[in-house]
Short mmCIF file of C-alpha atoms in Angstrom, two decimals:
data_model
loop_
_atom_site.label_atom_id
_atom_site.label_comp_id
_atom_site.label_asym_id
_atom_site.label_seq_id
_atom_site.Cartn_x
_atom_site.Cartn_y
_atom_site.Cartn_z
CA MET U 15 -7.11 -10.96 12.68
CA ASP U 16 -3.38 -11.03 11.88
CA LYS U 17 -0.76 -10.53 14.58
CA ILE U 18 2.77 -9.23 14.15
CA THR U 19 5.72 -9.28 16.55
CA ILE U 20 8.96 -7.44 15.73
CA ARG U 21 12.09 -7.17 17.83
CA LYS U 22 15.42 -5.47 17.20
CA ILE U 23 15.00 -4.45 13.57
CA GLY U 24 16.03 -0.96 12.51
CA PRO U 25 14.74 1.52 15.11
CA ILE U 26 12.17 -1.00 16.41
CA ASP U 27 12.97 -2.42 19.84
CA ASP U 28 10.02 -4.63 20.75
CA VAL U 29 6.48 -4.38 19.34
CA SER U 30 3.54 -6.74 19.14
CA PHE U 31 0.02 -5.92 18.01
CA ILE U 32 -3.06 -7.14 16.17
CA LEU U 33 -3.76 -5.86 12.66
CA ASN U 34 -7.23 -4.44 12.18
CA LYS U 35 -9.26 -3.47 9.11
CA MET U 36 -7.65 -0.02 9.26
CA ASN U 37 -4.32 0.63 10.96
CA VAL U 38 -2.56 3.93 11.51
CA PHE U 39 0.98 4.57 12.80
CA ILE U 40 2.20 8.00 13.92
CA GLY U 41 5.52 9.12 15.32
CA PRO U 42 8.64 11.22 14.66
CA GLN U 43 10.93 10.77 11.69
CA SER U 44 13.03 7.63 11.82
CA SER U 45 10.94 6.20 14.65
CA GLY U 46 10.13 2.98 12.79
CA LYS U 47 6.73 3.62 11.14
CA SER U 48 7.95 2.65 7.71
CA THR U 49 9.93 -0.29 9.09
CA ILE U 50 6.73 -1.75 10.52
CA ALA U 51 4.79 -1.07 7.32
CA LYS U 52 7.48 -2.71 5.18
CA ILE U 53 7.71 -5.80 7.35
CA ILE U 54 3.93 -6.28 7.32
CA SER U 55 3.87 -5.77 3.55
CA TYR U 56 6.60 -8.36 3.06
CA CYS U 57 5.05 -10.91 5.43
CA LYS U 58 1.79 -10.71 3.47
CA TRP U 59 3.67 -11.28 0.23
CA VAL U 60 5.51 -14.30 1.69
CA GLU U 61 2.18 -15.64 3.00
CA LYS U 62 0.70 -15.45 -0.48
CA ARG U 63 3.66 -17.12 -2.14
CA PHE U 64 3.70 -19.91 0.43
CA ILE U 65 -0.03 -20.65 0.15
CA LEU U 66 -0.34 -20.38 -3.61
CA ASP U 67 3.00 -21.92 -4.60
CA GLY U 68 3.31 -24.38 -1.72
CA GLU U 69 6.79 -23.22 -0.70
CA TYR U 70 9.03 -20.26 0.05
CA ASN U 71 12.73 -21.00 -0.20
CA ASP U 72 14.35 -17.56 -0.31
CA ASP U 73 16.19 -16.04 2.62
CA PHE U 74 13.59 -13.86 4.34
CA ALA U 75 15.92 -11.06 5.48
CA GLU U 76 17.88 -10.96 2.22
CA LYS U 77 14.79 -10.68 0.04
CA PHE U 78 13.19 -8.17 2.39
CA MET U 79 16.25 -5.88 2.22
CA GLU U 80 16.37 -6.17 -1.58
CA PHE U 81 12.70 -5.42 -2.09
CA HIS U 82 12.42 -2.52 0.37
CA ARG U 83 15.92 -1.19 -0.34
CA VAL U 84 17.19 -1.24 3.24
CA SER U 85 20.73 -2.07 4.33
CA ASP U 86 21.77 -5.10 6.35
CA SER U 87 22.38 -2.76 9.27
CA TYR U 88 18.63 -3.06 9.92
CA PHE U 89 19.09 -6.61 11.13
CA TYR U 90 20.92 -7.71 14.26
CA ASN U 91 21.89 -11.06 15.73
CA ASN U 92 18.83 -10.91 17.97
CA SER U 93 16.38 -9.68 15.32
CA TYR U 94 13.04 -11.45 15.42
CA ILE U 95 9.83 -11.41 13.38
CA LYS U 96 6.69 -13.43 13.88
CA TYR U 97 3.62 -13.05 11.68
CA GLU U 98 0.48 -15.02 12.48
CA SER U 99 -2.63 -15.14 10.34
CA ASP U 100 -5.55 -17.51 9.78
CA SER U 101 -3.45 -19.20 7.10
CA VAL U 102 0.22 -19.20 8.10
CA ILE U 103 2.78 -18.62 10.81
CA ILE U 104 6.00 -16.97 9.61
CA GLU U 105 8.94 -16.80 12.05
CA TYR U 106 12.40 -15.37 11.44
CA LYS U 107 15.27 -15.46 13.96
CA GLY U 108 18.23 -13.25 13.13
CA TYR U 109 20.91 -14.90 15.27
CA SER U 110 20.71 -18.11 13.24
CA HIS U 111 19.07 -16.83 10.05
CA GLU U 112 16.49 -19.45 10.87
CA GLN U 113 13.10 -19.09 9.27
CA ASN U 114 10.05 -21.26 9.64
CA ILE U 115 6.85 -21.02 7.66
CA SER U 116 3.94 -23.32 8.36
CA LYS U 117 0.30 -23.55 7.43
CA VAL U 118 -2.28 -23.07 10.15
CA ASN U 119 -4.74 -25.19 8.17
CA ASP U 120 -5.02 -26.86 4.80
CA GLY U 121 -5.19 -23.50 3.02
CA LEU U 122 -8.44 -24.30 1.24
CA ASN U 123 -10.16 -21.29 2.82
CA TYR U 124 -7.34 -18.87 2.02
CA THR U 125 -8.67 -15.56 0.70
CA ASN U 126 -6.29 -14.16 -1.87
CA SER U 127 -5.60 -10.45 -1.53
CA LYS U 128 -4.28 -8.01 -4.08
CA ASN U 129 -1.52 -6.30 -2.13
CA ILE U 130 -0.15 -2.87 -3.00
CA TYR U 131 2.54 -0.91 -1.19
CA ILE U 132 2.49 2.75 -2.16
CA PRO U 133 5.77 4.31 -0.97
CA ALA U 134 6.39 7.93 -0.03
CA GLU U 135 8.29 8.24 -3.34
CA ARG U 136 5.05 7.62 -5.33
CA ASN U 137 5.34 11.04 -7.03
CA PHE U 138 7.85 9.30 -9.28
CA VAL U 139 5.04 7.93 -11.42
CA SER U 140 3.54 11.39 -11.81
CA ALA U 141 6.76 13.24 -12.56
CA ILE U 142 8.43 10.89 -15.02
CA GLU U 143 7.10 10.31 -18.54
CA ASN U 144 7.22 7.05 -20.53
CA LEU U 145 7.50 4.77 -17.50
CA ARG U 146 7.18 1.68 -19.65
CA LYS U 147 10.77 2.13 -20.83
CA TYR U 148 12.19 1.47 -17.35
CA LYS U 149 13.86 -1.86 -16.77
CA ARG U 150 12.06 -4.37 -14.60
CA THR U 151 13.53 -4.58 -11.13
CA ASN U 152 12.29 -6.09 -7.91
CA ASP U 153 11.94 -3.33 -5.35
CA ASN U 154 8.98 -1.54 -3.77
CA ILE U 155 9.18 1.61 -5.90
CA MET U 156 9.38 -0.14 -9.25
CA ASN U 157 6.83 -2.71 -8.20
CA PHE U 158 4.43 0.18 -7.61
CA VAL U 159 5.37 1.64 -10.99
CA TYR U 160 4.34 -1.61 -12.67
CA ASP U 161 1.06 -1.75 -10.75
CA TRP U 162 0.41 1.88 -11.66
CA ALA U 163 1.04 1.15 -15.34
CA GLU U 164 -1.68 -1.51 -15.32
CA ILE U 165 -4.18 0.45 -13.21
CA ARG U 166 -4.12 3.57 -15.37
CA ASP U 167 -4.94 1.54 -18.48
CA ASN U 168 -8.47 1.31 -17.09
CA TYR U 169 -9.04 5.08 -17.15
CA PRO U 170 -9.08 6.31 -20.76
CA LEU U 171 -10.74 9.60 -21.69
CA ASP U 172 -14.25 8.13 -21.84
CA LYS U 173 -13.78 6.72 -18.29
CA LYS U 174 -11.93 9.65 -16.75
CA TYR U 175 -11.76 9.65 -12.99
CA SER U 176 -12.93 12.61 -10.90
CA ILE U 177 -10.46 13.57 -8.15
CA LEU U 178 -12.25 14.25 -4.87
CA ASN U 179 -13.99 17.64 -4.90
CA LEU U 180 -11.21 19.43 -6.77
CA ASP U 181 -13.00 19.82 -10.16
CA VAL U 182 -10.16 17.90 -11.76
CA SER U 183 -10.31 14.55 -13.54
CA TYR U 184 -7.61 12.07 -14.53
CA TYR U 185 -7.36 10.08 -17.75
CA TYR U 186 -4.68 8.08 -19.52
CA VAL U 187 -3.73 8.30 -23.19
CA SER U 188 -2.19 4.99 -24.14
CA GLU U 189 -1.10 6.11 -27.62
CA SER U 190 1.31 8.66 -26.14
CA ASP U 191 1.75 6.93 -22.76
CA ALA U 192 0.57 10.15 -21.10
CA ASP U 193 -1.06 10.74 -17.72
CA MET U 194 -3.47 13.62 -18.23
CA LEU U 195 -5.64 15.90 -16.10
CA SER U 196 -8.81 17.59 -17.21
CA LEU U 197 -9.52 20.92 -15.48
CA ASP U 198 -13.27 20.53 -15.56
CA LYS U 199 -14.31 24.12 -14.85
CA GLU U 200 -11.80 25.68 -17.21
CA GLY U 201 -12.20 23.10 -19.98
CA LYS U 202 -8.44 22.70 -20.25
CA ASN U 203 -6.14 19.67 -20.19
CA LEU U 204 -2.58 19.29 -18.97
CA LYS U 205 -0.10 16.53 -18.30
CA LEU U 206 0.07 15.23 -14.77
CA ASN U 207 3.79 15.99 -14.59
CA ASN U 208 2.95 19.67 -15.16
CA ALA U 209 0.36 19.78 -12.37
CA SER U 210 0.80 20.87 -8.77
CA SER U 211 2.87 18.75 -6.39
CA GLY U 212 -0.35 18.01 -4.47
CA LEU U 213 -2.05 16.44 -7.48
CA GLN U 214 1.12 14.55 -8.37
CA SER U 215 1.05 13.05 -4.89
CA LEU U 216 -2.72 12.50 -4.70
CA VAL U 217 -3.53 10.82 -8.02
CA PRO U 218 -1.19 7.80 -7.46
CA LEU U 219 -3.01 7.16 -4.17
CA LEU U 220 -6.57 7.59 -5.35
CA LEU U 221 -6.47 5.59 -8.59
CA PRO U 222 -5.27 2.32 -6.97
CA LEU U 223 -7.80 2.80 -4.16
CA GLU U 224 -10.62 3.31 -6.65
CA TYR U 225 -9.62 0.45 -8.93
CA MET U 226 -8.72 -2.11 -6.26
CA THR U 227 -11.98 -1.71 -4.36
CA GLY U 228 -14.08 -1.83 -7.53
CA ASP U 229 -13.24 -2.75 -11.13
CA LEU U 230 -10.52 -5.20 -10.15
CA PHE U 231 -13.15 -7.62 -8.88
CA ASP U 232 -15.29 -7.27 -11.97
CA ILE U 233 -12.66 -8.00 -14.63
CA LYS U 234 -10.37 -10.18 -12.45
CA ASN U 235 -7.38 -9.80 -14.69
CA MET U 236 -4.74 -7.87 -12.78
CA GLU U 237 -1.64 -9.59 -11.46
CA SER U 238 1.29 -7.83 -9.85
CA VAL U 239 4.68 -8.03 -11.52
CA ASP U 240 5.94 -10.44 -8.87
CA GLU U 241 2.99 -12.73 -9.54
CA LYS U 242 3.65 -12.58 -13.27
CA LEU U 243 7.25 -13.60 -12.74
CA GLU U 244 6.27 -16.39 -10.40
CA MET U 245 3.61 -17.61 -12.81
CA ALA U 246 6.08 -17.45 -15.67
CA ASN U 247 8.58 -19.54 -13.75
CA LEU U 248 5.91 -21.98 -12.59
CA PHE U 249 4.67 -22.53 -16.13
CA PHE U 250 8.03 -22.47 -17.84
CA THR U 251 7.07 -25.72 -19.56
CA TYR U 252 4.74 -23.71 -21.81
CA PHE U 253 7.58 -21.78 -23.37
CA ASN U 254 7.74 -24.09 -26.36
CA GLN U 255 4.24 -22.92 -27.21
CA LEU U 256 5.20 -19.30 -26.60
CA ILE U 257 8.51 -18.94 -28.39
CA ASP U 258 9.61 -20.47 -31.68
CA ASP U 259 12.88 -18.58 -31.98
CA LYS U 260 15.77 -20.77 -30.77
CA THR U 261 18.01 -17.82 -29.87
CA ARG U 262 15.29 -16.26 -27.74
CA LYS U 263 14.74 -19.57 -25.94
CA GLU U 264 18.42 -19.88 -25.14
CA GLU U 265 18.49 -16.28 -23.92
CA LEU U 266 15.60 -16.88 -21.53
CA LEU U 267 17.07 -20.15 -20.26
CA SER U 268 20.35 -18.43 -19.55
CA GLU U 269 18.57 -15.59 -17.78
CA LEU U 270 16.59 -18.04 -15.67
CA LYS U 271 19.73 -19.84 -14.61
CA GLU U 272 21.74 -16.67 -13.83
CA LYS U 273 19.00 -14.97 -11.84
CA LYS U 274 17.89 -18.08 -9.97
CA GLY U 275 14.27 -18.15 -10.99
CA THR U 276 13.47 -14.69 -12.33
CA ILE U 277 13.15 -13.79 -15.99
CA ASN U 278 12.26 -10.67 -17.94
CA LEU U 279 9.55 -11.47 -20.44
CA THR U 280 8.28 -8.94 -22.94
CA ASP U 281 4.73 -7.69 -22.59
CA GLU U 282 3.70 -9.76 -25.60
CA GLU U 283 5.20 -12.91 -24.05
CA TYR U 284 3.28 -12.26 -20.86
CA LYS U 285 0.06 -11.93 -22.83
CA LYS U 286 0.68 -15.19 -24.66
CA LEU U 287 1.56 -16.98 -21.45
CA PHE U 288 -1.60 -15.94 -19.64
CA ALA U 289 -3.70 -16.75 -22.71
CA ILE U 290 -2.41 -20.31 -22.52
CA LEU U 291 -3.09 -20.73 -18.83
CA SER U 292 -6.52 -22.24 -18.32
CA SER U 293 -7.24 -20.71 -14.94
CA ARG U 294 -6.41 -17.52 -13.08
CA ARG U 295 -6.10 -16.71 -9.40
CA GLU U 296 -9.11 -14.81 -8.20
CA TYR U 297 -8.72 -11.95 -5.77
CA HIS U 298 -11.08 -11.71 -2.80
CA HIS U 299 -10.03 -8.39 -1.32
CA SER U 300 -7.27 -5.75 -1.41
CA GLN U 301 -4.59 -4.86 1.09
CA PHE U 302 -3.33 -1.25 0.90
CA ILE U 303 -0.23 0.11 2.62
CA PHE U 304 0.26 3.86 2.23
CA GLU U 305 3.27 5.85 3.34
CA GLU U 306 2.54 9.44 4.32
CA PRO U 307 -0.64 10.07 2.28
CA GLU U 308 -0.59 13.72 3.38
CA GLN U 309 2.42 14.67 1.29
CA ASN U 310 2.01 18.08 -0.42
CA LEU U 311 -1.70 18.26 0.47
CA PHE U 312 -3.59 21.21 1.97
CA PRO U 313 -5.37 20.30 5.26
CA GLU U 314 -8.81 20.35 3.64
CA THR U 315 -7.66 17.93 0.96
CA GLN U 316 -6.13 15.66 3.61
CA ARG U 317 -9.52 15.54 5.28
CA GLU U 318 -11.31 14.69 2.03
CA LEU U 319 -8.69 12.02 1.27
CA VAL U 320 -9.32 10.32 4.62
CA TYR U 321 -13.08 10.39 4.07
CA TYR U 322 -12.60 8.89 0.62
CA MET U 323 -10.25 6.16 1.94
CA VAL U 324 -12.73 5.15 4.63
CA GLU U 325 -15.64 5.21 2.19
CA LYS U 326 -13.85 2.91 -0.23
CA LEU U 327 -12.66 0.61 2.53
CA MET U 328 -16.25 0.17 3.76
CA SER U 329 -17.99 0.33 0.36
CA ASN U 330 -18.75 -3.37 -0.07
CA ASN U 331 -18.67 -6.65 1.81
CA ARG U 332 -15.09 -7.47 0.88
CA GLU U 333 -12.53 -7.54 3.66
CA HIS U 334 -10.35 -4.74 2.31
CA ARG U 335 -7.63 -3.58 4.67
CA LEU U 336 -5.56 -0.43 4.87
CA LEU U 337 -2.43 0.50 6.77
CA LEU U 338 -0.95 3.98 6.70
CA THR U 339 1.89 5.91 8.27
CA THR U 340 1.52 9.63 8.86
CA HIS U 341 2.98 12.77 10.39
CA SER U 342 -0.27 14.71 10.00
CA PRO U 343 -2.72 15.58 12.76
CA TYR U 344 -5.26 16.39 10.04
CA ILE U 345 -5.19 12.78 8.87
CA LEU U 346 -5.61 11.58 12.44
CA TYR U 347 -8.53 13.80 13.36
CA ALA U 348 -10.33 13.33 10.07
CA LEU U 349 -10.30 9.62 10.89
CA ASN U 350 -11.58 10.44 14.37
CA ASN U 351 -14.57 12.15 12.71
CA CYS U 352 -15.29 8.99 10.72
CA MET U 353 -15.17 6.88 13.87
CA LEU U 354 -17.43 9.23 15.81
CA ALA U 355 -19.85 9.21 12.87
CA GLY U 356 -19.79 5.42 12.99
CA LEU U 357 -20.98 5.63 16.61
CA VAL U 358 -23.63 8.36 16.43
CA TYR U 359 -24.75 8.86 12.82
CA ASN U 360 -27.93 6.79 13.14
CA LYS U 361 -28.91 8.83 16.20
CA MET U 362 -28.53 12.20 14.48
CA ARG U 363 -31.33 14.44 13.24
CA GLU U 364 -31.64 14.59 9.46
CA GLN U 365 -30.69 18.29 9.29
CA ASP U 366 -27.52 17.57 11.23
CA LYS U 367 -26.68 14.64 8.97
CA GLN U 368 -26.75 17.02 6.03
CA ARG U 369 -24.12 19.20 7.71
CA VAL U 370 -21.64 16.36 8.30
CA LYS U 371 -19.05 16.02 5.51
CA CYS U 372 -18.06 12.48 6.50
CA SER U 373 -21.59 11.06 6.10
CA SER U 374 -20.41 8.55 3.45
CA ALA U 375 -17.35 7.51 5.48
CA LEU U 376 -18.67 5.79 8.56
CA ILE U 377 -16.47 3.30 10.40
CA THR U 378 -16.88 2.01 13.93
CA PRO U 379 -13.81 2.37 16.18
CA ASN U 380 -13.53 -1.39 16.70
CA LYS U 381 -12.41 -1.65 13.06
CA VAL U 382 -9.59 0.85 13.54
CA SER U 383 -6.26 0.59 15.42
CA ILE U 384 -4.13 3.70 15.94
CA TYR U 385 -0.63 3.41 17.33
CA GLN U 386 2.15 5.85 18.12
CA ILE U 387 5.78 4.81 18.09
CA ASP U 388 8.21 6.07 20.71
CA ASN U 389 11.67 4.70 21.53
CA GLY U 390 11.17 1.61 19.46
CA LYS U 391 7.87 0.59 21.06
CA VAL U 392 4.23 1.12 20.10
CA GLU U 393 1.26 2.10 22.19
CA GLY U 394 -2.38 2.51 21.31
CA ILE U 395 -3.78 6.04 21.60
CA GLN U 396 -7.47 5.19 21.55
CA GLN U 397 -9.73 5.69 24.56
CA PRO U 398 -12.04 2.91 25.81
CA ASP U 399 -14.71 4.07 23.33
CA GLY U 400 -12.20 3.77 20.48
CA LEU U 401 -11.92 7.50 19.77
CA ILE U 402 -8.54 9.23 19.83
CA GLY U 403 -7.10 10.18 23.20
CA ASN U 404 -3.86 11.87 24.24
CA ASN U 405 -1.24 11.51 21.54
CA TYR U 406 2.07 12.62 20.15
CA PHE U 407 0.60 15.37 17.96
CA ASP U 408 -1.28 16.99 20.84
CA ASN U 409 1.76 16.92 23.07
CA LYS U 410 4.00 18.48 20.43
CA MET U 411 1.45 21.22 19.79
CA LYS U 412 1.47 22.00 23.51
CA ASP U 413 5.29 22.20 23.40
CA LEU U 414 5.05 24.62 20.50
CA MET U 415 2.50 26.82 22.21
CA ASP U 416 4.52 26.88 25.47
CA ASP U 417 7.13 29.03 23.70
CA PHE U 418 4.41 31.33 22.42
CA TYR U 419 2.84 31.83 25.85
CA VAL U 420 6.21 32.55 27.51
CA MET U 421 6.91 35.30 24.98
CA LEU U 422 3.33 36.60 24.96
CA ASN U 423 3.86 38.04 28.44
CA TYR U 424 6.32 40.51 26.92
CA TYR U 425 4.34 41.40 23.79
CA GLY U 426 3.18 45.03 23.70
CA LYS U 427 5.21 46.12 26.72
#
């Protein structure tokens, strides 16, 4: 398992923990949940680049701030990050801007993951039409936009995707670049950007989860935008076979020089480039990082979303991993149901199994780590059996009800 240590970055004071198959972080606003998620996401990207490309020469902090759109006020002189996996050790020391990346082994057994970071701002892809017109940039929101654009291509009308138990299906119309919903009971269709805020938040979570635990490993042809850029740079020698136009060649060379290794190829140029390449990088599993999956969702839908996430995470023998941040007790206790089911389901009577809604979402507690963040530190909230114990949500509910009980003494007098 991977281990991460973070000190003095943003609101984080000093944390160190092991990453599990499923990881959950709870806590108040601005407590550091997203900071942890972003650092883990970036470390995994650096790990991939270092193993597959053999080097990583960018300034860790600078690139992290650029990609995740955070200011340099997040880093201090005594900031420190250490990420340890089966493949690499990544260490960053803020006081000297020193960074060290080393292989743990020869890298031959490295399992390549398709990583996706789905930010809280994911509704952007639902609300804005004609996303393909947006300029390529290198940050977490636009990176997700590019991933989304490729994922939805796999869900045309004849492969429309059913959304939980909501009697709604999604499909993509490439001719008009339109994200569409089919209201199955009513027999009507509408654009996703005209749907409820809940569906606009839910669909960009579910589609990547469905695709990246299934079809991705059958067709093996999806690369992230960053990987495309890296591949383009790595195989720049093939450009003579790609581009005959002298002016276009000079334009790309100038762009490469100015941007220090990044270029903006057209979609057609990407297609030609990958057609020339004789081999592709196979994915072995997916790594999901979700910010606040509960946004705009009714409690029942939050529960169904958690059951679906766990089902997909456990659906095959691949080592898929998921990390999420949340403010929702419904998310937390739906996951608790899945863990309890993982412990007792095989002992249950058949008639009781039929009553349990999480019967397809079993996960044993040893595969789940749940942390709450307080004053820049993290603590586990699981009991010895792995189920959820006393936690921030329970305590805040007690605080809320204390007011009610004080006033209740005067009600009706």
